[in-house]
XYZ file of C-alpha atoms in Angstrom:
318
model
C -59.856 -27.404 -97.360
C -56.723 -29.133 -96.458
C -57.250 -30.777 -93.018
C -54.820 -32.989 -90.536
C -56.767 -35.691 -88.520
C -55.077 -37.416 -85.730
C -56.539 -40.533 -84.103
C -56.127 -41.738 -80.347
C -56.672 -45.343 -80.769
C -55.861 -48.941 -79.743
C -53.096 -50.718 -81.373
C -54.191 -50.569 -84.977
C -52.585 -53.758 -85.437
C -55.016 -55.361 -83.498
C -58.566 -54.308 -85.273
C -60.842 -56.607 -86.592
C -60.339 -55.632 -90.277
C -64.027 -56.614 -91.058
C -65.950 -54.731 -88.524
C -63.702 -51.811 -87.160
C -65.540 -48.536 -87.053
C -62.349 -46.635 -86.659
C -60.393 -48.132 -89.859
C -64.051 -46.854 -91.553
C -63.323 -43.017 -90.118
C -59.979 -42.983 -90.921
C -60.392 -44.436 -94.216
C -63.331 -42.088 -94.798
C -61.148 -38.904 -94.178
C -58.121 -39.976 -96.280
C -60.631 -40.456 -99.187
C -61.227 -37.033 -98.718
C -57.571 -36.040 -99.254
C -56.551 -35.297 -95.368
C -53.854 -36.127 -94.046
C -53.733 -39.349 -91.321
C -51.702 -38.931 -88.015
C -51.715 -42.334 -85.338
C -51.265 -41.657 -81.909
C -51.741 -44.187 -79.728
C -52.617 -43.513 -75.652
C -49.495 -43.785 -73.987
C -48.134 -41.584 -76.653
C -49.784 -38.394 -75.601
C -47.857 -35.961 -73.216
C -47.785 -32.740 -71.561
C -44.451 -30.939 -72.296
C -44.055 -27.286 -70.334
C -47.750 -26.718 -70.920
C -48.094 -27.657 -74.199
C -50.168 -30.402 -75.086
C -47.573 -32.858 -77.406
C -48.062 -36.242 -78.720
C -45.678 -39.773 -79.872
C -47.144 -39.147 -83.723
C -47.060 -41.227 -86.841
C -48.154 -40.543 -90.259
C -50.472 -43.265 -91.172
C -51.684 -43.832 -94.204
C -54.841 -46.754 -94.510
C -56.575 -49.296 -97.307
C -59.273 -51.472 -96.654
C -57.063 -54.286 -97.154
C -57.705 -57.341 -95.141
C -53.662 -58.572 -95.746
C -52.432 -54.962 -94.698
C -54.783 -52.286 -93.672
C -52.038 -49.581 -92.702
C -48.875 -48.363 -93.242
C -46.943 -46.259 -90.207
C -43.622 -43.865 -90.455
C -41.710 -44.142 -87.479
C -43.069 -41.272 -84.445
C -41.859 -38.164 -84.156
C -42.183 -36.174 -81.216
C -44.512 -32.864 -82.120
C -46.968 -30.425 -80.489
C -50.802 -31.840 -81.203
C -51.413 -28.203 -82.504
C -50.188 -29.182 -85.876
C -53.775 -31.336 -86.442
C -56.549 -29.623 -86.850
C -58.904 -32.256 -85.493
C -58.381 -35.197 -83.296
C -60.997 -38.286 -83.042
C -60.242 -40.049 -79.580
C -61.298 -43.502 -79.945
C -59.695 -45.623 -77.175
C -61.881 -48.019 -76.499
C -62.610 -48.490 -72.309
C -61.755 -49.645 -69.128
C -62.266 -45.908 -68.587
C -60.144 -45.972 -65.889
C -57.418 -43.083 -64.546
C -55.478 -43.125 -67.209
C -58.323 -42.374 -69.837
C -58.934 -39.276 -67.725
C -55.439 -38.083 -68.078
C -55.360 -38.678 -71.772
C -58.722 -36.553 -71.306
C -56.721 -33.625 -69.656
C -53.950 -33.655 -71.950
C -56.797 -33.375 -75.356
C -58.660 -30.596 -73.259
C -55.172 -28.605 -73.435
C -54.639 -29.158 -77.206
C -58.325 -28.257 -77.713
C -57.232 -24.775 -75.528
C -54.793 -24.616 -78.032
C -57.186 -24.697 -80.987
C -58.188 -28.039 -81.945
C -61.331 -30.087 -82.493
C -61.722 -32.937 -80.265
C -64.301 -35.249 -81.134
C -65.801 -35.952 -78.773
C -65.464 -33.161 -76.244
C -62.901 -34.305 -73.445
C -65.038 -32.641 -70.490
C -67.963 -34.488 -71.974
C -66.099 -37.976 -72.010
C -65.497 -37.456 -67.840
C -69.221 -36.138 -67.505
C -71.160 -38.731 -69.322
C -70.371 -42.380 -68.039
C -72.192 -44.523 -70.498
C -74.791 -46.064 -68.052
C -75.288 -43.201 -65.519
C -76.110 -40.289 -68.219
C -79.580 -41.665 -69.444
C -80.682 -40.870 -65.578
C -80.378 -37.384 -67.945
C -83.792 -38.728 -69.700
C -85.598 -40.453 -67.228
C -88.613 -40.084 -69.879
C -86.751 -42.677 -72.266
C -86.073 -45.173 -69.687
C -87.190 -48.145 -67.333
C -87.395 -47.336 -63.989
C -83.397 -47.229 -62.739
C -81.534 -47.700 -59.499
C -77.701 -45.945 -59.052
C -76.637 -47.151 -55.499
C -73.919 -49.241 -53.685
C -76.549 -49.613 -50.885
C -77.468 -53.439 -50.290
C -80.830 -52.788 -48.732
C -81.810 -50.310 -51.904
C -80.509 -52.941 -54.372
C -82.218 -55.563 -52.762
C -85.651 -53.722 -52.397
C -85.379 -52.887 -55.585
C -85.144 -56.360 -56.540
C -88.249 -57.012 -54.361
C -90.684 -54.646 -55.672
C -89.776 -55.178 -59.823
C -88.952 -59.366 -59.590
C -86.919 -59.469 -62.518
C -84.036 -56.893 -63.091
C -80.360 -56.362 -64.325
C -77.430 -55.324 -62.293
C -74.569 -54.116 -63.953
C -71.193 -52.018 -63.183
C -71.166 -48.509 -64.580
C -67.693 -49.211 -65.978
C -67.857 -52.607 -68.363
C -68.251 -52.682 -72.035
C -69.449 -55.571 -74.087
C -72.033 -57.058 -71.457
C -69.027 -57.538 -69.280
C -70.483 -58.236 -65.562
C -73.956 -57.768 -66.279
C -76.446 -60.206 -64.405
C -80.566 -60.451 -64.970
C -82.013 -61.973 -61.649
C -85.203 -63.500 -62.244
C -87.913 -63.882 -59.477
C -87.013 -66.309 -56.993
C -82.976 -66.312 -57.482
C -81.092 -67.710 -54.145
C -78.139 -65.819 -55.785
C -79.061 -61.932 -55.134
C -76.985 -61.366 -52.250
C -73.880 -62.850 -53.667
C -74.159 -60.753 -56.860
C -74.860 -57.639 -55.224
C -71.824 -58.046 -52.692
C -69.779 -59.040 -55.683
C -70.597 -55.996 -58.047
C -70.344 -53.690 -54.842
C -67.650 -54.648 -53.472
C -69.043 -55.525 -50.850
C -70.430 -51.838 -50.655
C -67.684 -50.041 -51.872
C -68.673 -49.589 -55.205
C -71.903 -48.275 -57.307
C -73.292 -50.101 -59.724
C -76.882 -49.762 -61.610
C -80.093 -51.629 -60.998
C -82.911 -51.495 -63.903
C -85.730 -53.450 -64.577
C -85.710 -56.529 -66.993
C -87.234 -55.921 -70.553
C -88.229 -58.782 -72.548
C -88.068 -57.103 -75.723
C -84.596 -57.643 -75.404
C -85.686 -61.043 -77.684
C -86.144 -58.826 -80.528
C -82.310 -57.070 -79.905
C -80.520 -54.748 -78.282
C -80.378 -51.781 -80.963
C -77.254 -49.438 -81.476
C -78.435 -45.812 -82.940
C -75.631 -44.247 -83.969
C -75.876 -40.220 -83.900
C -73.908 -37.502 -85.438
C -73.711 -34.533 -83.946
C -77.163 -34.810 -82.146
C -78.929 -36.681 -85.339
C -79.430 -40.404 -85.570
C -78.828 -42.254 -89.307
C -81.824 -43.380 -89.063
C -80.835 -46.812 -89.158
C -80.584 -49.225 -86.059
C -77.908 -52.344 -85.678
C -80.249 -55.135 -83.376
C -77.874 -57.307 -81.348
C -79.842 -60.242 -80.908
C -78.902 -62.381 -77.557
C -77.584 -66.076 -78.564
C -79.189 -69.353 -77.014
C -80.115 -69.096 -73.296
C -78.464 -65.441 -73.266
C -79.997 -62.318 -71.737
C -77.175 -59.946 -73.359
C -77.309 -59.055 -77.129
C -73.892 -57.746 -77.190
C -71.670 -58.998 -80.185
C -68.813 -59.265 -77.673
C -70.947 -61.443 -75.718
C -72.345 -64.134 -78.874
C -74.857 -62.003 -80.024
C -76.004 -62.452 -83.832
C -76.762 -58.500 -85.693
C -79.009 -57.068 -88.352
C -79.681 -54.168 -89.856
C -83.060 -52.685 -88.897
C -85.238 -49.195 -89.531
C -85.785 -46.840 -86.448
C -89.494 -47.113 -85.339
C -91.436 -43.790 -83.764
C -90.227 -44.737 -80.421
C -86.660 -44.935 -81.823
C -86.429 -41.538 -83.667
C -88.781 -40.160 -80.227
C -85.891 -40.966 -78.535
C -83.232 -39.569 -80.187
C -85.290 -36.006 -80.771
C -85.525 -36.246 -76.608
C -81.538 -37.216 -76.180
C -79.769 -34.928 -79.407
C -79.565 -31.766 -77.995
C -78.282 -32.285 -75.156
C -75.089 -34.243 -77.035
C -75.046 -31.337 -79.391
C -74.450 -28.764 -76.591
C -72.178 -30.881 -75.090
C -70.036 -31.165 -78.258
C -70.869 -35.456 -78.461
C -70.271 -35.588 -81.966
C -70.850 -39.178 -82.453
C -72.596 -41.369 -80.188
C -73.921 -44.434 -79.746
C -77.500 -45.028 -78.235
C -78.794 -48.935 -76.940
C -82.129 -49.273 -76.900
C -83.895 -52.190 -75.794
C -87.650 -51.690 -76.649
C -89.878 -48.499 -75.974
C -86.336 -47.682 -73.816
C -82.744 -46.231 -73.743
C -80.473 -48.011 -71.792
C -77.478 -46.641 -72.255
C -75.500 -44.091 -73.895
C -71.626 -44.834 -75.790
C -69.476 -42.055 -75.931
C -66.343 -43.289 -76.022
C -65.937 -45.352 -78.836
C -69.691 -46.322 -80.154
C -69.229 -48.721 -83.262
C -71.649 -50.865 -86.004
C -70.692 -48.621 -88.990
C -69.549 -51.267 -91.027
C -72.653 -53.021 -90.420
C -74.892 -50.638 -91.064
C -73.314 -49.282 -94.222
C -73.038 -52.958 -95.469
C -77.005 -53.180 -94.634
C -78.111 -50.160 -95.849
C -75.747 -48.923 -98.499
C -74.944 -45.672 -96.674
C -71.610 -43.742 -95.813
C -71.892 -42.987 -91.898
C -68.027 -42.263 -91.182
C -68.309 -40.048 -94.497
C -71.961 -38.045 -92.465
C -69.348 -37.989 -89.413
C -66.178 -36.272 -91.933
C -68.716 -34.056 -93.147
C -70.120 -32.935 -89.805
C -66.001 -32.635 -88.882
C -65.734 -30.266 -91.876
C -68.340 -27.946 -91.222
C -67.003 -27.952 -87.723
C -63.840 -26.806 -88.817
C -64.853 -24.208 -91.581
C -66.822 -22.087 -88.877
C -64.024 -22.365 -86.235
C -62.292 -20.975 -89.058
């Protein structure tokens, strides 16, 4: 089956070689013999209703020197792939939704968007596990002062965090006691003007933060713990945190039975979960990574899972 993948990405220049989840995909699906096309956000375009695209042909090794190799863009209707992987990594701000527009027309138009365009606008990372309030700690979605601040009174010690960060960016534990609340709640409000989530402190965030990466609605079956540094609350790796590799536990694989079909009918092909103990915390749709991790850990092929899941995809479209 000869298949074109195009990837919406970040400057490819700019990966970290050694980690990059993406590189893994794309290298994944040229091993397969399909064809590579790099588009990168600002390329992507609506042209008399026809969703186009900036494209190059990429081709990639896992090279640390040189891990790519572009032809210069030519302008061409995003009809010609047959699947498109839209991995832009956050702020998702106004312009992500456009790009999001623009992908829903070339999916009209016949291709596979992984993940699901509508399904990037509907599920904000923080606010969708609200969706499975039986996975999580008790929660708080408000830009109210007096609800934030009750809530801070009746559970003691809690996290506040925007809905729109990435990498532990803006996120704040206030412990019992802290002259500080006010301050941080008018500061991630906005004084008001903008919600942010309240959820109670776990401590088993000591033992990690774990990602559980799911394709198509089933997890690996491995889990990546971010472990906080020194005198840290946040176990994200943008944030100091150390990783390892790790097996799900019953509460782990619980959760994802609860939380998989709802991204398979949503068309969430891959996804991250976080899970901080007995409970989900959050849930990455936009750009979820730890593949290399876990495949150095475990010895497994997770981008090569996601290719296959692609495949199958495509086949009964076809």
């Amino acid at each position: 089956m000869t298949i074109k993948l195009a990837v919406v990405m970040d400057p490819i220049s700019g990966i970290n070689f050694k980690k990059d989840t993406t590189l893994a995909m794309l290298n994944a699906a040229q091993s397969r013999g399909w064809s590579l096309v790099y588009i990168e956000q600002r390329g992507l375009y609506l042209e008399n209703g026809k969703a186009m695209a900036l494209q190059h042909e990429l081709t990639v090794k896992m090279d640390p020197s040189g891990w790519y190799q572009l032809k210069e863009p030519r302008r061409a209707s995003l009809a010609e792939v047959d699947v498109i992987l839209m991995r832009k990594d956050p702020p998702f701000n106004r312009e992500y939704i456009y790009s999001t527009y623009i992908l829903e027309q070339a999916e009209r138009e016949g291709v596979l968007v992984v993940n699901k365009p509508q399904a990037l606008r509907d599920f904000n990372e923080k606010v969708a596990t609200v969706l499975f309030p039986q996975c999580c700690t008790d929660v708080l979605v408000t830009r109210n002062k007096e609800l934030l601040t009750d809530f801070y009174k009746s559970h003691g010690d809690v996290i506040f965090k925007p809905l729109d960060g990435m990498g532990g960016t803006g996120v704040f534990r206030i412990k019992p006691g802290d002259p500080n609340v006010s301050v941080i709640i008018e500061m991630l409000t906005e004084y008001g003007n903008r919600q942010i989530m309240a959820q109670t402190f776990i401590p088993e965030i000591t033992a990690g933060d774990k990602r559980i990466l799911m394709i198509n609605g089933e997890s690996v079956g491995y889990a990546l713990a971010r472990l906080p540094a020194l005198n840290e609350t946040r176990g994200n790796l943008a944030a100091g945190g150390t990783a390892k590799g790790v097996e799900l536990s019953d509460r782990d694989r619980w959760i994802c039975d609860q939380v998989g079909p709802t991204l398979r009918k949503h068309g969430l092909y891959f996804v991250g979960l976080d899970v901080i103990g007995n409970y989900l915390t959050e849930v990455n749709v936009t750009s979820p990574t730890c593949v290399r991790e876990l495949d150095l850990a475990f010895n497994i092929d997770i981008a090569g899972d996601l290719m296959n899941c692609i495949e199958g995809e495509l086949q009964g479209k076809r």
